[in-house]
Coordinates of C-alpha atoms and ligand atoms in Angstrom, one line a residue:
M1 CA -12.5 -19.3 -6.1
K2 CA -13.2 -16.7 -3.4
R3 CA -13.3 -13.0 -4.3
R4 CA -10.3 -10.9 -3.3
L5 CA -11.0 -7.7 -1.5
I6 CA -7.8 -5.7 -1.1
T7 CA -7.1 -2.5 0.8
S8 CA -4.0 -0.5 1.6
A9 CA -3.8 1.8 4.6
L10 CA -5.5 5.1 3.7
P11 CA -2.8 7.8 3.5
Y12 CA -3.4 10.8 5.6
V13 CA -4.2 13.6 3.3
N14 CA -2.1 16.6 4.4
N15 CA 1.4 15.5 3.4
V16 CA 3.4 14.4 0.4
P17 CA 4.1 10.7 0.7
H18 CA 7.7 9.5 0.7
L19 CA 9.1 6.2 -0.5
G20 CA 8.5 4.6 2.9
N21 CA 4.8 5.5 2.8
L22 CA 4.5 4.3 -0.8
I23 CA 5.3 0.7 0.1
Q24 CA 1.8 -0.1 1.3
V25 CA -0.1 1.2 -1.7
L26 CA 2.5 -0.4 -4.0
S27 CA 2.3 -3.7 -2.1
A28 CA -1.4 -3.9 -2.4
D29 CA -1.1 -3.0 -6.1
V30 CA 1.3 -6.0 -6.7
F31 CA -1.1 -8.3 -5.0
A32 CA -4.2 -7.0 -6.8
R33 CA -2.5 -7.2 -10.2
F34 CA -1.5 -10.8 -9.4
C35 CA -5.0 -11.7 -8.3
R36 CA -6.4 -10.2 -11.5
L37 CA -3.9 -12.1 -13.8
R38 CA -4.7 -15.2 -11.9
G39 CA -8.4 -14.8 -12.6
Y40 CA -9.8 -13.9 -9.2
E41 CA -12.6 -11.4 -9.0
T42 CA -10.6 -8.6 -7.4
L43 CA -11.2 -5.2 -5.9
Y44 CA -8.5 -2.8 -4.8
I45 CA -9.7 0.0 -2.6
C46 CA -7.9 3.1 -1.3
G47 CA -8.3 6.8 -0.8
T48 CA -7.1 9.7 1.3
D49 CA -8.1 9.9 5.0
E50 CA -9.2 13.5 5.3
Y51 CA -10.8 14.3 8.6
G52 CA -9.2 15.3 11.9
T53 CA -7.4 17.9 13.9
A54 CA -4.2 17.8 11.8
T55 CA -6.1 18.8 8.6
E56 CA -8.2 21.4 10.5
T57 CA -5.2 23.1 12.1
K58 CA -3.1 23.0 9.0
A59 CA -5.9 24.6 6.9
A60 CA -6.2 27.4 9.5
E61 CA -2.4 28.0 9.3
D62 CA -2.6 28.3 5.5
G63 CA -5.7 30.5 5.7
I64 CA -7.9 28.1 3.7
S65 CA -10.8 25.8 4.5
P66 CA -10.1 22.1 5.4
R67 CA -12.0 21.2 2.2
E68 CA -9.6 23.3 0.1
L69 CA -6.6 21.8 1.8
C70 CA -7.9 18.3 1.1
D71 CA -8.6 19.1 -2.5
R72 CA -5.0 20.4 -2.9
Y73 CA -3.4 17.3 -1.3
F74 CA -5.7 14.8 -2.8
K75 CA -4.3 15.9 -6.1
V76 CA -0.7 15.5 -4.9
H77 CA -1.4 11.9 -3.8
D78 CA -3.5 11.0 -6.9
D79 CA -0.7 12.3 -9.2
I80 CA 2.0 10.4 -7.5
Y81 CA 0.0 7.1 -7.5
R82 CA -0.9 7.5 -11.1
W83 CA 2.8 8.1 -12.0
F84 CA 3.6 4.8 -10.2
N85 CA 1.0 3.0 -12.3
I86 CA -1.0 1.8 -9.3
A87 CA -4.2 0.1 -10.6
F88 CA -6.7 1.0 -7.9
D89 CA -10.3 0.1 -8.6
I90 CA -10.9 3.4 -6.8
F91 CA -8.7 6.0 -5.2
G92 CA -11.2 8.1 -3.4
R93 CA -11.6 10.3 -0.4
T94 CA -13.2 9.9 3.0
S95 CA -14.9 13.3 3.1
T96 CA -18.0 12.1 1.2
P97 CA -21.7 11.8 2.0
V98 CA -21.4 8.0 1.6
H99 CA -18.7 7.9 4.2
T100 CA -20.9 9.9 6.6
E101 CA -23.8 7.5 6.0
V102 CA -21.8 4.3 6.5
T103 CA -20.0 5.6 9.6
Q104 CA -23.1 6.9 11.3
G105 CA -24.8 3.6 10.4
I106 CA -22.2 1.5 12.2
F107 CA -22.2 3.9 15.1
N108 CA -26.0 3.6 15.5
K109 CA -25.8 -0.2 15.5
L110 CA -23.0 -0.2 18.1
D111 CA -25.1 2.2 20.2
A112 CA -28.3 0.0 19.8
H113 CA -26.3 -3.1 20.9
G114 CA -25.0 -1.3 24.0
F115 CA -21.4 -0.8 23.1
I116 CA -21.4 3.0 23.3
S117 CA -21.1 4.7 26.6
E118 CA -21.1 8.4 27.7
Q119 CA -18.6 9.9 30.1
V120 CA -18.5 13.4 31.6
I121 CA -15.0 14.9 31.6
E122 CA -13.4 18.2 32.4
Q123 CA -12.0 20.0 29.3
L124 CA -10.8 23.4 28.4
Y125 CA -13.6 25.7 27.1
C126 CA -13.0 29.0 25.3
S127 CA -15.7 31.5 26.0
G128 CA -14.3 33.8 23.2
C129 CA -14.9 31.1 20.6
E130 CA -17.8 29.5 22.5
R131 CA -16.3 26.0 22.1
F132 CA -14.5 23.2 23.8
L133 CA -10.9 23.1 22.6
A134 CA -9.4 20.0 21.1
D135 CA -5.8 19.3 22.2
R136 CA -4.1 21.2 19.4
Y137 CA -6.2 24.3 19.9
V138 CA -4.4 25.0 23.2
R139 CA -0.9 26.4 23.6
G140 CA 1.0 27.3 26.7
L141 CA 4.1 26.8 28.8
C142 CA 5.5 23.2 29.0
P143 CA 5.3 21.9 32.6
A144 CA 8.5 19.9 32.0
C145 CA 10.9 22.4 30.2
S146 CA 8.9 25.7 30.5
S147 CA 9.2 26.3 26.8
G148 CA 6.4 28.4 25.3
N149 CA 6.1 26.1 22.4
A150 CA 3.9 23.4 24.0
R151 CA 0.7 22.3 22.4
G152 CA -2.2 20.6 24.2
D153 CA -0.9 17.2 23.0
Q154 CA 2.8 17.6 23.1
C155 CA 5.7 20.0 23.8
E156 CA 7.4 20.9 20.5
D157 CA 10.7 21.6 22.2
C158 CA 11.2 18.7 24.6
G159 CA 8.8 16.3 23.0
K160 CA 6.9 15.4 26.2
L161 CA 3.4 14.1 25.6
L162 CA 0.9 16.3 27.4
D163 CA -2.7 16.6 28.4
P164 CA -4.0 20.1 27.7
T165 CA -5.0 20.6 31.3
E166 CA -1.2 20.2 32.3
L167 CA -0.2 23.3 30.4
K168 CA 0.8 26.4 32.4
D169 CA -0.8 29.6 31.2
P170 CA -2.9 27.9 28.5
K171 CA -4.2 30.1 25.6
C172 CA -6.7 29.4 22.9
T173 CA -4.9 29.2 19.6
I174 CA -7.8 30.8 17.7
C175 CA -8.5 33.9 19.7
A176 CA -5.7 33.9 22.3
S177 CA -8.0 34.2 25.3
T178 CA -7.5 32.0 28.4
P179 CA -9.7 28.9 28.4
K180 CA -11.3 27.5 31.6
L181 CA -12.0 24.0 32.7
E182 CA -15.6 23.0 32.3
K183 CA -17.5 19.8 32.2
T184 CA -18.5 18.2 28.9
K185 CA -19.6 14.8 27.7
H186 CA -18.0 12.5 25.2
L187 CA -19.0 9.1 23.7
Y188 CA -16.8 6.0 24.2
I189 CA -16.7 2.7 22.5
N190 CA -16.8 0.0 25.1
L191 CA -14.0 -2.3 23.9
P192 CA -13.7 -4.3 27.2
K193 CA -17.3 -5.5 26.6
L194 CA -16.3 -6.8 23.2
K195 CA -13.2 -8.6 24.4
D196 CA -14.5 -12.2 24.4
R197 CA -15.9 -11.9 20.9
L198 CA -12.8 -10.2 19.7
E199 CA -10.5 -12.8 21.1
L200 CA -12.4 -15.7 19.6
W201 CA -12.4 -14.0 16.2
L202 CA -8.7 -13.1 16.4
K203 CA -7.6 -16.6 17.3
E204 CA -9.4 -18.1 14.4
A205 CA -8.6 -15.4 11.8
S206 CA -4.9 -15.1 12.6
S207 CA -4.4 -18.8 12.1
V208 CA -6.6 -19.2 9.0
G209 CA -5.1 -16.1 7.4
H210 CA -1.4 -16.8 8.3
W211 CA -0.8 -13.6 10.0
A212 CA 2.8 -12.6 10.7
R213 CA 4.0 -13.4 14.2
N214 CA 4.6 -9.7 15.0
A215 CA 1.0 -8.9 14.2
V216 CA -0.4 -11.7 16.4
Q217 CA 1.8 -10.7 19.3
M218 CA 1.0 -7.0 19.0
S219 CA -2.7 -7.7 18.8
Q220 CA -2.6 -10.0 21.9
A221 CA -0.6 -7.4 23.8
W222 CA -3.1 -4.8 22.9
I223 CA -6.0 -6.9 24.1
R224 CA -4.2 -7.6 27.3
D225 CA -3.0 -4.0 28.1
G226 CA -4.8 -1.6 25.9
L227 CA -8.4 -2.7 25.8
R228 CA -10.1 0.2 27.5
E229 CA -13.1 2.4 26.7
R230 CA -11.9 4.8 24.0
A231 CA -13.4 8.2 23.2
I232 CA -14.9 8.4 19.7
T233 CA -16.0 12.0 19.7
R234 CA -14.0 15.3 19.5
D235 CA -14.6 19.0 19.5
L236 CA -13.9 19.8 15.9
K237 CA -15.8 21.0 12.9
W238 CA -14.0 19.1 10.2
G239 CA -15.4 15.6 10.7
I240 CA -18.5 13.4 10.6
P241 CA -21.4 14.7 12.7
V242 CA -22.4 12.5 15.6
P243 CA -26.1 11.5 15.1
K244 CA -27.1 11.8 18.8
A245 CA -28.9 14.5 20.8
G246 CA -26.5 16.6 22.8
Y247 CA -23.6 16.0 20.4
E248 CA -24.4 18.7 17.8
N249 CA -21.1 20.5 18.3
K250 CA -18.9 17.4 18.1
V251 CA -17.7 15.1 15.4
F252 CA -16.3 11.5 15.3
Y253 CA -12.7 11.1 16.3
V254 CA -10.8 10.3 13.0
W255 CA -9.5 7.0 14.2
F256 CA -13.1 5.8 14.5
D257 CA -14.0 6.7 10.9
A258 CA -10.7 6.1 9.1
C259 CA -10.9 2.3 8.8
I260 CA -14.6 2.5 8.0
G261 CA -13.4 4.4 5.0
Y262 CA -12.5 1.1 3.3
I263 CA -16.2 0.3 3.2
S264 CA -17.5 3.7 2.2
L265 CA -14.9 4.0 -0.6
T266 CA -16.3 0.7 -1.9
G267 CA -19.7 2.5 -1.8
N268 CA -18.2 5.4 -3.8
L269 CA -17.1 2.9 -6.5
G270 CA -20.6 1.4 -6.5
E271 CA -21.9 4.9 -7.1
E272 CA -19.5 5.3 -10.0
R273 CA -20.5 2.1 -11.6
G274 CA -24.2 2.9 -11.3
G275 CA -27.0 1.2 -9.4
D276 CA -27.5 1.2 -5.6
W277 CA -24.1 1.6 -3.9
R278 CA -25.5 -0.2 -0.9
N279 CA -25.9 -3.4 -2.8
F280 CA -22.3 -3.1 -4.1
V281 CA -21.0 -2.6 -0.6
D282 CA -23.0 -5.7 0.6
Y283 CA -21.6 -7.8 -2.3
W284 CA -18.1 -7.2 -1.1
W285 CA -18.4 -6.4 2.6
K286 CA -21.3 -8.6 3.8
S287 CA -20.2 -11.8 2.1
P288 CA -17.8 -13.5 4.5
E289 CA -18.3 -16.9 2.9
E290 CA -17.5 -15.7 -0.6
T291 CA -14.8 -13.0 0.0
L292 CA -11.4 -12.9 1.4
L293 CA -10.2 -9.5 2.8
F294 CA -6.4 -8.7 2.4
Q295 CA -5.2 -5.6 4.1
F296 CA -1.7 -4.0 3.5
I297 CA -0.5 -1.7 6.3
G298 CA 2.6 -0.5 8.1
K299 CA 3.4 -2.1 11.4
D300 CA 2.4 1.0 13.3
N301 CA -1.1 0.5 12.2
I302 CA -1.6 -3.1 13.3
P303 CA -3.9 -2.6 16.3
F304 CA -6.3 -0.4 14.3
H305 CA -6.8 -3.2 11.8
T306 CA -6.7 -6.2 14.2
V307 CA -8.5 -4.8 17.3
I308 CA -10.3 -1.5 16.8
F309 CA -11.8 -1.8 13.3
P310 CA -12.9 -5.5 13.9
S311 CA -14.4 -4.5 17.2
S312 CA -16.6 -1.9 15.5
L313 CA -17.7 -4.5 13.0
L314 CA -18.3 -7.3 15.5
G315 CA -20.2 -4.9 17.8
S316 CA -22.5 -3.8 15.0
G317 CA -24.1 -7.2 14.9
D318 CA -24.0 -7.5 11.1
K319 CA -22.1 -10.3 9.3
W320 CA -19.2 -8.5 7.8
T321 CA -16.3 -9.7 5.6
M322 CA -13.6 -9.5 8.2
L323 CA -9.8 -9.4 7.8
H324 CA -8.4 -12.6 6.3
H325 CA -4.7 -11.8 5.8
M326 CA -2.8 -8.8 6.9
S327 CA 0.5 -7.8 5.4
S328 CA 2.2 -5.4 7.8
S329 CA 5.5 -4.1 6.5
E330 CA 8.4 -2.8 8.6
Y331 CA 10.1 0.5 8.0
L332 CA 12.2 1.7 5.1
N333 CA 14.9 4.0 6.4
Y334 CA 16.9 6.6 4.5
E335 CA 20.7 6.9 4.4
S336 CA 20.8 10.2 6.2
G337 CA 18.3 9.2 8.9
K338 CA 14.7 8.1 9.2
F339 CA 12.3 9.0 6.5
S340 CA 10.1 11.7 8.0
K341 CA 7.1 13.5 6.7
S342 CA 7.2 16.1 9.4
R343 CA 10.9 16.9 9.0
G344 CA 10.9 16.5 5.3
V345 CA 13.8 13.9 5.3
G346 CA 14.0 11.4 2.5
V347 CA 12.9 10.8 -1.1
F348 CA 9.3 12.0 -1.7
G349 CA 6.8 10.9 -4.3
T350 CA 7.1 14.3 -6.0
D351 CA 11.0 14.0 -6.0
V352 CA 10.8 10.5 -7.5
M353 CA 8.8 11.8 -10.4
E354 CA 11.6 14.3 -11.2
T355 CA 14.5 11.9 -11.2
G356 CA 14.0 10.7 -14.7
I357 CA 14.2 7.1 -13.5
P358 CA 11.1 5.2 -14.6
A359 CA 8.5 4.1 -12.1
D360 CA 9.3 0.4 -12.7
V361 CA 12.9 0.8 -11.6
W362 CA 11.6 2.2 -8.3
R363 CA 9.0 -0.5 -8.0
F364 CA 11.8 -3.1 -8.7
Y365 CA 14.0 -1.7 -5.9
I366 CA 11.1 -1.4 -3.4
F367 CA 10.0 -5.0 -3.9
Y368 CA 13.5 -6.5 -4.2
N369 CA 14.2 -5.1 -0.7
R370 CA 10.7 -4.9 0.7
P371 CA 11.0 -4.5 4.5
E372 CA 9.1 -7.6 5.6
K373 CA 10.7 -9.1 8.6
S374 CA 13.0 -6.2 9.5
D375 CA 13.6 -2.6 8.6
Y376 CA 15.6 -1.9 5.4
L377 CA 18.0 1.0 4.8
F378 CA 17.7 2.8 1.5
T379 CA 21.0 4.1 0.2
W380 CA 21.7 5.5 -3.3
K381 CA 24.7 3.2 -3.6
D382 CA 22.5 0.1 -2.9
F383 CA 19.9 1.4 -5.3
Q384 CA 22.5 1.7 -8.1
D385 CA 24.0 -1.7 -7.3
K386 CA 20.8 -3.6 -7.2
V387 CA 19.4 -2.0 -10.4
N388 CA 22.6 -2.5 -12.4
S389 CA 23.4 -6.0 -11.2
E390 CA 20.0 -7.7 -10.9
L391 CA 17.5 -5.8 -12.9
I392 CA 19.8 -5.0 -15.8
G393 CA 22.6 -7.5 -15.5
N394 CA 20.3 -10.5 -14.9
L395 CA 16.8 -9.9 -16.1
G396 CA 17.4 -7.2 -18.8
N397 CA 20.4 -9.2 -20.1
L398 CA 18.3 -12.4 -20.5
V399 CA 15.6 -10.6 -22.5
N400 CA 18.1 -8.8 -24.7
R401 CA 20.5 -11.6 -25.5
T402 CA 17.6 -14.1 -26.2
L403 CA 15.7 -11.8 -28.5
S404 CA 18.8 -10.6 -30.3
F405 CA 19.7 -14.2 -31.0
V406 CA 16.3 -14.9 -32.5
N407 CA 16.6 -11.8 -34.7
R408 CA 20.2 -12.5 -35.8
Y409 CA 20.1 -16.2 -36.5
Y410 CA 16.4 -16.9 -37.2
E411 CA 15.3 -13.7 -38.8
G412 CA 12.9 -13.0 -36.0
K413 CA 11.0 -16.3 -36.3
I414 CA 10.8 -18.4 -33.1
P415 CA 12.5 -21.7 -34.1
A416 CA 10.8 -25.1 -33.6
A417 CA 11.9 -27.5 -30.9
E418 CA 13.1 -31.1 -30.9
D419 CA 10.6 -33.6 -29.3
G420 CA 11.2 -34.3 -25.6
A421 CA 14.6 -32.5 -25.6
D422 CA 13.6 -30.1 -22.9
D423 CA 11.6 -32.1 -20.3
E424 CA 14.3 -31.7 -17.6
F425 CA 14.6 -28.0 -18.4
W426 CA 10.9 -27.3 -18.1
K427 CA 10.7 -29.3 -14.8
T428 CA 13.2 -26.8 -13.3
V429 CA 11.4 -23.8 -14.8
T430 CA 8.0 -25.1 -13.5
M431 CA 9.6 -25.5 -10.1
Y432 CA 10.6 -21.8 -10.0
E433 CA 7.3 -20.7 -11.4
D434 CA 5.3 -22.7 -8.8
K435 CA 7.4 -21.1 -6.1
V436 CA 6.5 -17.7 -7.3
T437 CA 2.8 -18.5 -7.5
T438 CA 2.7 -20.1 -4.1
A439 CA 4.5 -17.2 -2.5
L440 CA 2.2 -14.6 -4.2
D441 CA -0.9 -16.5 -3.2
R442 CA 0.2 -15.9 0.4
A443 CA 1.1 -12.3 -0.3
E444 CA 4.8 -13.0 0.3
L445 CA 5.8 -10.4 -2.3
K446 CA 9.5 -10.2 -1.7
D447 CA 10.1 -13.9 -1.7
A448 CA 8.1 -14.4 -4.9
F449 CA 10.0 -11.6 -6.6
H450 CA 13.3 -13.2 -5.7
H451 CA 12.2 -16.5 -7.2
V452 CA 11.6 -14.6 -10.5
F453 CA 15.2 -13.5 -10.5
E454 CA 16.4 -17.0 -9.6
L455 CA 14.5 -18.2 -12.7
S456 CA 16.2 -15.5 -14.8
S457 CA 19.6 -16.6 -13.4
F458 CA 18.9 -20.2 -14.3
A459 CA 17.9 -19.1 -17.8
N460 CA 21.1 -17.0 -18.2
K461 CA 23.2 -19.9 -17.0
T462 CA 21.5 -22.2 -19.5
F463 CA 22.3 -19.8 -22.3
Q464 CA 25.9 -19.4 -21.2
E465 CA 26.6 -23.1 -20.9
A466 CA 24.7 -24.2 -24.0
E467 CA 26.7 -21.8 -26.2
P468 CA 24.0 -21.6 -28.9
W469 CA 26.3 -19.3 -31.0
K470 CA 28.6 -22.4 -31.5
K471 CA 25.8 -25.0 -31.5
I472 CA 24.0 -23.4 -34.3
Q473 CA 26.7 -24.6 -36.7
E474 CA 27.3 -28.1 -35.2
E475 CA 23.8 -29.1 -33.8
P476 CA 21.3 -26.7 -35.2
A477 CA 18.3 -28.6 -33.9
A478 CA 19.6 -28.5 -30.3
A479 CA 20.4 -24.8 -30.7
A480 CA 16.8 -24.2 -31.9
S481 CA 15.3 -26.0 -28.9
I482 CA 17.3 -24.0 -26.5
I483 CA 16.4 -20.7 -28.0
R484 CA 12.8 -21.6 -28.3
N485 CA 12.7 -22.5 -24.6
L486 CA 14.5 -19.3 -23.6
T487 CA 12.1 -17.3 -25.6
Y488 CA 9.2 -18.8 -23.7
I489 CA 11.0 -18.1 -20.4
V490 CA 11.2 -14.5 -21.4
R491 CA 7.5 -14.5 -22.1
D492 CA 6.9 -16.2 -18.7
I493 CA 9.0 -13.7 -16.9
A494 CA 6.9 -10.9 -18.4
I495 CA 3.9 -12.6 -16.8
L496 CA 5.6 -13.1 -13.5
I497 CA 6.8 -9.5 -13.3
E498 CA 3.6 -7.9 -14.5
P499 CA 2.4 -7.3 -10.9
Y500 CA 5.7 -5.7 -9.9
M501 CA 6.8 -3.9 -13.1
P502 CA 3.7 -3.5 -15.3
Q503 CA 5.3 -1.2 -17.9
A504 CA 8.3 -3.5 -18.4
A505 CA 6.1 -6.5 -18.6
E506 CA 3.9 -4.9 -21.3
Q507 CA 7.1 -3.8 -23.2
I508 CA 8.5 -7.3 -23.2
V509 CA 5.3 -8.9 -24.5
S510 CA 5.0 -6.2 -27.1
F511 CA 8.3 -7.6 -28.6
F512 CA 6.2 -10.6 -29.5
G513 CA 3.3 -8.5 -30.8
L514 CA 1.3 -9.3 -27.7
S515 CA -0.3 -7.2 -25.0
F516 CA -1.7 -7.7 -21.5
G517 CA -4.7 -6.1 -23.2
K518 CA -5.5 -3.2 -20.8
D519 CA -4.5 0.2 -19.7
L520 CA -1.8 0.0 -17.1
V521 CA -3.5 2.3 -14.7
Y522 CA -7.0 2.3 -13.0
T523 CA -7.9 -0.8 -15.0
K524 CA -10.1 -3.8 -14.7
G525 CA -9.3 -7.1 -16.5
P526 CA -9.8 -9.3 -18.3
E527 CA -6.4 -9.8 -19.8
K528 CA -5.3 -11.4 -23.0
I529 CA -2.4 -13.0 -21.3
S530 CA -3.0 -14.7 -18.0
W531 CA -1.2 -16.5 -15.2
D532 CA -2.4 -19.8 -16.8
D533 CA -0.1 -19.3 -19.8
L534 CA 3.0 -19.9 -17.6
G535 CA 5.0 -23.0 -18.8
K536 CA 3.0 -23.4 -22.0
T537 CA 5.2 -23.2 -25.1
K538 CA 2.7 -21.8 -27.5
G539 CA 1.2 -18.5 -28.4
I540 CA 4.2 -16.6 -29.9
E541 CA 5.5 -16.7 -33.4
R542 CA 7.9 -13.9 -34.0
V543 CA 10.0 -11.3 -32.4
V544 CA 8.6 -8.2 -34.0
K545 CA 10.9 -5.7 -32.3
S546 CA 13.3 -5.5 -29.4
E547 CA 14.7 -2.6 -27.4
V548 CA 16.8 -2.2 -24.3
L549 CA 14.5 -2.3 -21.3
F550 CA 16.4 -0.2 -18.7
A551 CA 19.2 2.3 -18.8
K552 CA 22.1 1.7 -16.5
L553 CA 22.5 4.0 -13.5
E554 CA 25.8 5.8 -13.9
D555 CA 28.0 7.0 -11.0
K556 CA 27.7 10.6 -11.9
A557 CA 23.9 10.6 -12.0
I558 CA 23.6 8.8 -8.7
A559 CA 26.1 11.2 -7.1
E560 CA 23.9 14.1 -8.3
L561 CA 20.7 12.5 -6.9
R562 CA 22.4 11.9 -3.5
N563 CA 23.4 15.5 -3.4
R564 CA 20.1 16.8 -4.5
F565 CA 18.1 14.9 -1.9
S566 CA 20.4 15.4 1.0
G567 CA 18.6 18.3 2.7
N568 CA 14.9 18.3 3.6
L569 CA 11.9 18.8 1.4
K570 CA 11.2 22.4 2.5
D571 CA 14.8 23.6 1.7
R572 CA 14.7 21.8 -1.6
S573 CA 11.5 23.4 -2.8
A574 CA 12.9 26.8 -1.6
D575 CA 15.7 26.5 -4.1
Ligands
ZN601 ZN1 8.8 20.9 27.0
ZN602 ZN1 -10.9 31.1 21.5

């Protein structure tokens, strides 16, 4: 059994994540929880991506240091993910000494193997600040619409993408003096030189790891059209120093170091656990024969994970654990328009925590509708319908009616079964359970989840048709068999939903006096209940308590929520 190394795209630090952003961290969590329950040696790595212009400029606007800004937002992210019960092995940050060491190490190897080149370009220089200005440090008149709101990278009014040298009447945003064009040098990674190696790897990896077709196509298109030399240095202060003479005032471009963050965050975890973190990194990241790497990202991030990051690893000459399977989700859209961090449209992590609706209900909705092959539209009505009909009407109902029956007719003791009476029944159950396992093994999270609800429907149908409330008088042995089987299905469903709804799963097994045997958050196995228990009708004796799992979403509450989240985040927090 190979180890499972799991990552989700590192969220950029300086914003509050919305539901659409949460899909990736949650998806990787579901997969990691499944792998742990299944008995794989598993590591789930994530953290905030902290360097770059966006952080530096936002910090300047707020009058604080980039470090302070990152501290503030790291906490926002961390709180939200804890609330959602995401069981990271580490949720760290990229602004650490380990990250600097790992990034510089990979750069040095790329340089030594001849994949780094130097180019002289003309760039705006501010003599007031004595520095070259990164795009966002220049403002001026837009050459297209003449608005005065144009930044070096884009016009804020007409949206045109710009190069800072195109701006009319450019000004330094720091000191307002007029910058002049001067020559400067930057470092580039020579991707064309890595093309053959990359193509060979991509062909093999995409077929072995069952990549989605959109990922394969996008990567091939990128190699065909986009494989040029790319600048990896920038004129900023908030970033990783470039370990090369002549580059003392520059740092690495954030796209170069962001993916390397997966490796350095693993190093931070090694530090936490004691011993040499480098050995811990090697154990996971330099073990391609023993480890499978699964990465969960949004579709806009595909080329960074299939082309750019692999190129850095291949060019370094070391034997890295490379991408095995990539799960790239589509977008979740919001009823009144696209989710947008910059415009504040949608339901944000901080909002979700205030709705009074438990984390598992959100997790249910996200995975029941996970945007895998196409985008999905979030509406409050759909949220209410799916929760009330499937989560409560199907799954919640099965748990409730089965355990109530045991309490009412058997005084809480699980009845014994007739011999061989239930072979056909268990054949069907096993068929559903195998479908869930097979789909989860391939990280097909939505399909697997739907099979759980199919199993629950089948169990409800069995209950309905068998009419045990009548049978208990006429054929008590048959009634006992049915109830015993249904009780074990309830236990099995708790196992099957643990990756998706960990609190509900723990609550269900607690009705039998059992536990998954761990904290629900930031945890490491081993569990008392495992995936191997599925389909085995032993291990539970009694129903020790039972409660209603989920509260129905009423029209009035949903109408209030729709109203409350109709504006944008800024307006809402101003209230
Ligand atoms: Zn414009
Ligand atoms: Zn200046």
